[in-house]
CSV table of C-alpha atoms in Angstrom, one decimal:
chain,number,residue,atom,x,y,z
A,1,ASP,CA,219.8,38.2,76.2
A,2,THR,CA,221.6,40.1,78.8
A,3,VAL,CA,224.6,42.2,77.5
A,4,TYR,CA,227.7,42.6,79.8
A,5,SER,CA,230.4,45.2,79.9
A,6,PRO,CA,234.1,44.2,79.8
A,7,ARG,CA,234.0,44.1,83.6
A,8,GLY,CA,231.1,41.7,83.6
A,9,HIS,CA,228.3,44.2,84.6
A,10,PRO,CA,224.9,43.9,82.8
A,11,VAL,CA,224.3,47.0,80.7
A,12,SER,CA,221.2,48.5,79.0
A,13,VAL,CA,221.2,48.5,75.2
A,14,MET,CA,218.9,50.8,73.1
A,15,PRO,CA,217.5,49.0,70.1
A,16,VAL,CA,218.4,50.3,66.7
A,17,ALA,CA,214.7,50.7,65.7
A,18,ALA,CA,212.3,52.3,68.1
A,19,ALA,CA,209.9,49.7,69.6
A,20,ALA,CA,206.1,50.4,69.9
A,21,ILE,CA,205.1,51.5,73.4
A,22,SER,CA,201.6,51.3,74.8
A,23,SER,CA,199.8,54.6,74.6
A,24,GLN,CA,197.7,53.4,77.5
A,25,VAL,CA,200.7,53.8,79.8
A,26,PHE,CA,202.6,56.8,78.4
A,27,GLY,CA,200.0,58.7,76.4
A,28,PRO,CA,201.0,59.3,72.8
A,29,ALA,CA,203.8,56.9,71.9
A,30,PRO,CA,207.1,58.3,70.6
A,31,GLU,CA,207.6,57.3,67.0
A,32,THR,CA,211.3,57.9,66.5
A,33,LEU,CA,214.5,57.0,68.4
A,34,LYS,CA,215.0,60.7,69.0
A,35,ASP,CA,211.6,60.9,70.7
A,36,VAL,CA,212.4,57.9,72.8
A,37,LEU,CA,215.7,59.4,74.0
A,38,SER,CA,214.0,62.6,75.0
A,39,ILE,CA,212.1,60.7,77.7
A,40,PRO,CA,214.4,60.8,80.8
A,41,TYR,CA,213.0,57.7,82.5
A,42,ILE,CA,211.4,54.8,80.7
A,43,ASP,CA,211.2,51.1,81.0
A,44,MET,CA,210.9,49.7,77.5
A,45,GLN,CA,209.3,46.5,78.7
A,46,VAL,CA,206.9,48.3,81.2
A,47,THR,CA,208.3,46.0,83.9
A,48,GLU,CA,208.1,46.6,87.7
A,49,TRP,CA,211.4,45.2,89.0
A,50,LEU,CA,210.7,43.4,92.3
A,51,ILE,CA,214.4,42.4,92.3
A,52,ASN,CA,217.3,44.5,91.1
A,53,PRO,CA,217.9,43.5,87.5
A,54,PHE,CA,221.7,43.5,88.2
A,55,ASP,CA,221.0,40.8,90.9
A,56,ILE,CA,218.9,38.8,88.5
A,57,ALA,CA,221.6,38.8,85.9
A,58,GLU,CA,224.4,37.9,88.3
A,59,ARG,CA,222.4,35.1,89.8
A,60,GLY,CA,222.0,33.7,86.3
A,61,LYS,CA,225.8,33.4,86.1
A,62,ALA,CA,226.1,31.7,89.5
A,63,ASP,CA,227.0,28.3,88.1
A,64,THR,CA,230.6,29.5,87.8
A,65,ASN,CA,232.4,28.5,91.0
A,66,VAL,CA,234.9,31.3,91.6
A,67,ALA,CA,236.2,29.4,94.6
A,68,SER,CA,237.2,26.2,92.7
A,69,PRO,CA,241.0,25.8,92.4
A,70,LYS,CA,240.4,23.7,89.3
A,71,LEU,CA,239.2,26.7,87.4
A,72,GLY,CA,242.2,28.8,88.2
A,73,ARG,CA,240.2,31.6,89.7
A,74,THR,CA,241.9,31.5,93.2
A,75,LYS,CA,245.3,32.7,94.3
A,76,SER,CA,245.1,30.9,97.6
A,77,ILE,CA,242.7,29.3,100.0
A,78,THR,CA,243.7,29.2,103.7
A,79,CYS,CA,241.8,27.5,106.5
A,80,SER,CA,242.3,28.5,110.2
A,81,SER,CA,243.0,24.9,111.1
A,82,THR,CA,243.0,21.4,109.6
A,83,LEU,CA,242.6,18.1,111.3
A,84,GLN,CA,244.8,16.1,108.9
A,85,ASP,CA,246.4,17.1,105.6
A,86,CYS,CA,247.9,14.3,103.5
A,87,SER,CA,248.1,16.3,100.2
A,88,ASP,CA,251.7,15.1,99.8
A,89,THR,CA,250.4,11.5,99.4
A,90,GLY,CA,247.4,12.2,97.1
A,91,ASN,CA,245.1,13.2,100.1
A,92,ILE,CA,245.2,9.6,101.4
A,93,CYS,CA,246.5,9.1,104.9
A,94,THR,CA,248.2,5.9,106.2
A,95,PRO,CA,247.8,5.3,109.9
A,96,PRO,CA,250.9,4.5,112.0
A,97,GLU,CA,251.8,1.0,112.7
A,98,VAL,CA,251.0,-0.1,116.3
A,99,GLU,CA,252.3,-3.4,117.7
A,100,GLY,CA,253.0,-4.8,114.3
A,101,SER,CA,249.5,-4.1,112.9
A,102,GLN,CA,248.3,-1.2,110.7
A,103,GLY,CA,244.8,0.0,109.9
A,104,PRO,CA,243.5,0.8,106.4
A,105,ASP,CA,244.3,4.0,104.5
A,106,TYR,CA,241.7,6.8,104.7
A,107,PRO,CA,241.0,10.1,103.1
A,108,ASP,CA,242.3,13.3,104.8
A,109,SER,CA,240.4,16.4,105.9
A,110,ALA,CA,242.5,19.0,104.1
A,111,CYS,CA,241.3,22.6,103.6
A,112,LEU,CA,241.0,22.3,99.8
A,113,ASN,CA,238.6,19.4,100.2
A,114,ALA,CA,235.9,21.9,100.9
A,115,PHE,CA,236.2,23.3,97.4
A,116,ASP,CA,236.7,20.2,95.2
A,117,SER,CA,233.0,19.7,94.4
A,118,ASN,CA,233.3,16.1,95.7
A,119,SER,CA,230.8,15.2,98.3
A,120,SER,CA,232.9,12.2,99.4
A,121,THR,CA,235.7,14.4,100.7
A,122,SER,CA,235.5,17.2,103.3
A,123,TRP,CA,237.4,19.7,105.4
A,124,ALA,CA,237.5,19.2,109.2
A,125,VAL,CA,239.0,21.7,111.7
A,126,ASP,CA,241.5,20.6,114.4
A,127,PRO,CA,239.5,20.6,117.6
A,128,ALA,CA,242.7,21.3,119.6
A,129,GLN,CA,243.0,24.7,117.9
A,130,VAL,CA,239.4,25.9,118.0
A,131,PRO,CA,236.7,26.4,120.7
A,132,ALA,CA,234.2,23.6,121.4
A,133,GLY,CA,232.2,22.8,118.3
A,134,GLY,CA,234.6,24.7,115.9
A,135,ALA,CA,232.7,28.0,116.2
A,136,GLY,CA,234.8,30.9,114.9
A,137,SER,CA,236.8,28.8,112.3
A,138,THR,CA,237.6,30.7,109.2
A,139,VAL,CA,238.5,30.2,105.5
A,140,VAL,CA,240.1,33.0,103.5
A,141,ILE,CA,239.8,32.8,99.7
A,142,ASP,CA,242.0,35.2,97.7
A,143,LEU,CA,240.8,35.5,94.1
A,144,VAL,CA,243.0,36.1,91.0
A,145,GLU,CA,240.8,39.1,89.9
A,146,GLU,CA,237.6,40.9,90.9
A,147,SER,CA,234.7,38.5,90.7
A,148,THR,CA,231.0,38.8,91.4
A,149,VAL,CA,229.7,36.5,94.1
A,150,SER,CA,225.9,36.0,94.0
A,151,ALA,CA,225.2,32.6,95.5
A,152,MET,CA,226.7,30.0,97.7
A,153,ARG,CA,226.4,26.2,97.9
A,154,TYR,CA,227.2,24.5,101.2
A,155,GLN,CA,227.0,20.9,102.5
A,156,GLN,CA,227.5,20.0,106.1
A,157,ARG,CA,230.3,17.4,106.9
A,158,PRO,CA,228.4,14.2,107.8
A,159,GLY,CA,228.3,13.5,111.6
A,160,PRO,CA,226.1,12.0,114.3
A,161,MET,CA,222.5,13.1,115.0
A,162,TYR,CA,221.3,13.9,118.5
A,163,CYS,CA,218.1,14.8,120.4
A,164,GLU,CA,217.5,18.5,120.5
A,165,GLY,CA,218.0,20.0,123.9
A,166,SER,CA,219.8,16.9,125.3
A,167,GLU,CA,223.4,16.5,126.5
A,168,GLY,CA,224.3,15.0,123.1
A,169,TYR,CA,222.0,11.9,123.3
A,170,ALA,CA,222.5,10.1,120.0
A,171,CYS,CA,219.5,9.2,117.8
A,172,GLN,CA,218.7,8.1,114.3
A,173,ALA,CA,215.1,9.4,113.9
A,174,SER,CA,212.6,11.7,115.7
A,175,ASN,CA,209.9,10.3,117.9
A,176,GLU,CA,207.5,11.5,120.5
A,177,THR,CA,210.2,12.3,123.1
A,178,CYS,CA,213.1,13.2,120.8
A,179,ASN,CA,213.5,15.8,118.0
A,180,CYS,CA,216.4,14.2,116.2
A,181,ILE,CA,218.6,16.9,114.6
A,182,ILE,CA,222.1,17.1,113.1
A,183,GLY,CA,225.1,18.8,114.6
A,184,GLY,CA,227.5,21.0,112.6
A,185,ASP,CA,227.6,24.6,111.6
A,186,LYS,CA,224.7,27.0,112.2
A,187,VAL,CA,225.6,30.4,110.7
A,188,ILE,CA,228.2,31.4,108.2
A,189,SER,CA,229.4,35.0,107.9
A,190,LEU,CA,230.9,36.1,104.5
A,191,ALA,CA,233.1,39.2,104.4
A,192,PHE,CA,234.2,40.8,101.2
A,193,SER,CA,237.0,43.2,100.0
A,194,ASP,CA,234.6,46.2,99.8
A,195,GLY,CA,234.0,45.9,103.6
A,196,SER,CA,230.5,44.5,103.3
A,197,GLU,CA,229.3,41.3,105.1
A,198,GLN,CA,226.5,38.9,104.6
A,199,ARG,CA,225.3,36.1,106.9
A,200,VAL,CA,223.7,32.8,106.0
A,201,THR,CA,221.7,30.6,108.3
A,202,LEU,CA,222.2,27.0,107.5
A,203,GLN,CA,219.4,24.4,107.4
A,204,PRO,CA,219.6,21.3,109.7
A,205,THR,CA,220.4,18.9,106.9
A,206,TYR,CA,223.3,17.0,105.4
A,207,ASP,CA,221.9,17.7,101.9
A,208,LEU,CA,223.6,20.2,99.6
A,209,GLN,CA,222.2,23.7,100.4
A,210,TYR,CA,221.9,26.6,98.0
A,211,PHE,CA,221.7,30.3,99.1
A,212,GLU,CA,221.1,33.3,96.9
A,213,MET,CA,223.0,36.4,98.0
A,214,THR,CA,223.1,40.1,97.2
A,215,PRO,CA,225.7,40.1,94.4
A,216,VAL,CA,228.9,41.8,95.4
A,217,ILE,CA,232.2,42.4,93.5
A,218,THR,CA,235.2,41.3,95.5
A,219,THR,CA,238.8,40.1,95.4
A,220,ASN,CA,238.5,37.9,98.5
A,221,ILE,CA,236.0,36.1,100.6
């Protein structure tokens, strides 16, 4: 099992009893703990790490959603714009009455909908406040304490499909003359408190997507 320091970092632990080491790799095997400690560099499991063991350990803990307000890990979440926020009425909006008639209530598109782990709710930008297509929209997540971010889950907000390369010609499925694709976001850039940045290229699907990242310790995203 991986052992973690108080700050959540994986650490190496020397066994109390010296373990047998193959003489085929190292020559004469050390017999005591003192002999083992006299070797400056040794991998007790004779493992060639293709991925940084720190990355492996942190990805194993990626099921904890540090951006979920329900877990109390966030100070604040701020979106650059929101189409409609009805959080004062339980995130349900009531349309205005027009000529004596009124449409049915509907769910809002508030910022926090993007982090509630509910696929039936979503965040939508206000098109009047962003460039065409919503490019450049931002979300700022301030965390309560330093946390390690090692993966991201993302799901596109459902929308129409259209023929690739067309002027927005609507479609439902691809055929010989039309490669039917979804709209929505293409690339997400994540910036962290240490000044680093990672970019994620989204897949053209409305299904939930999962992306492994290089683990980074941060106080905001």
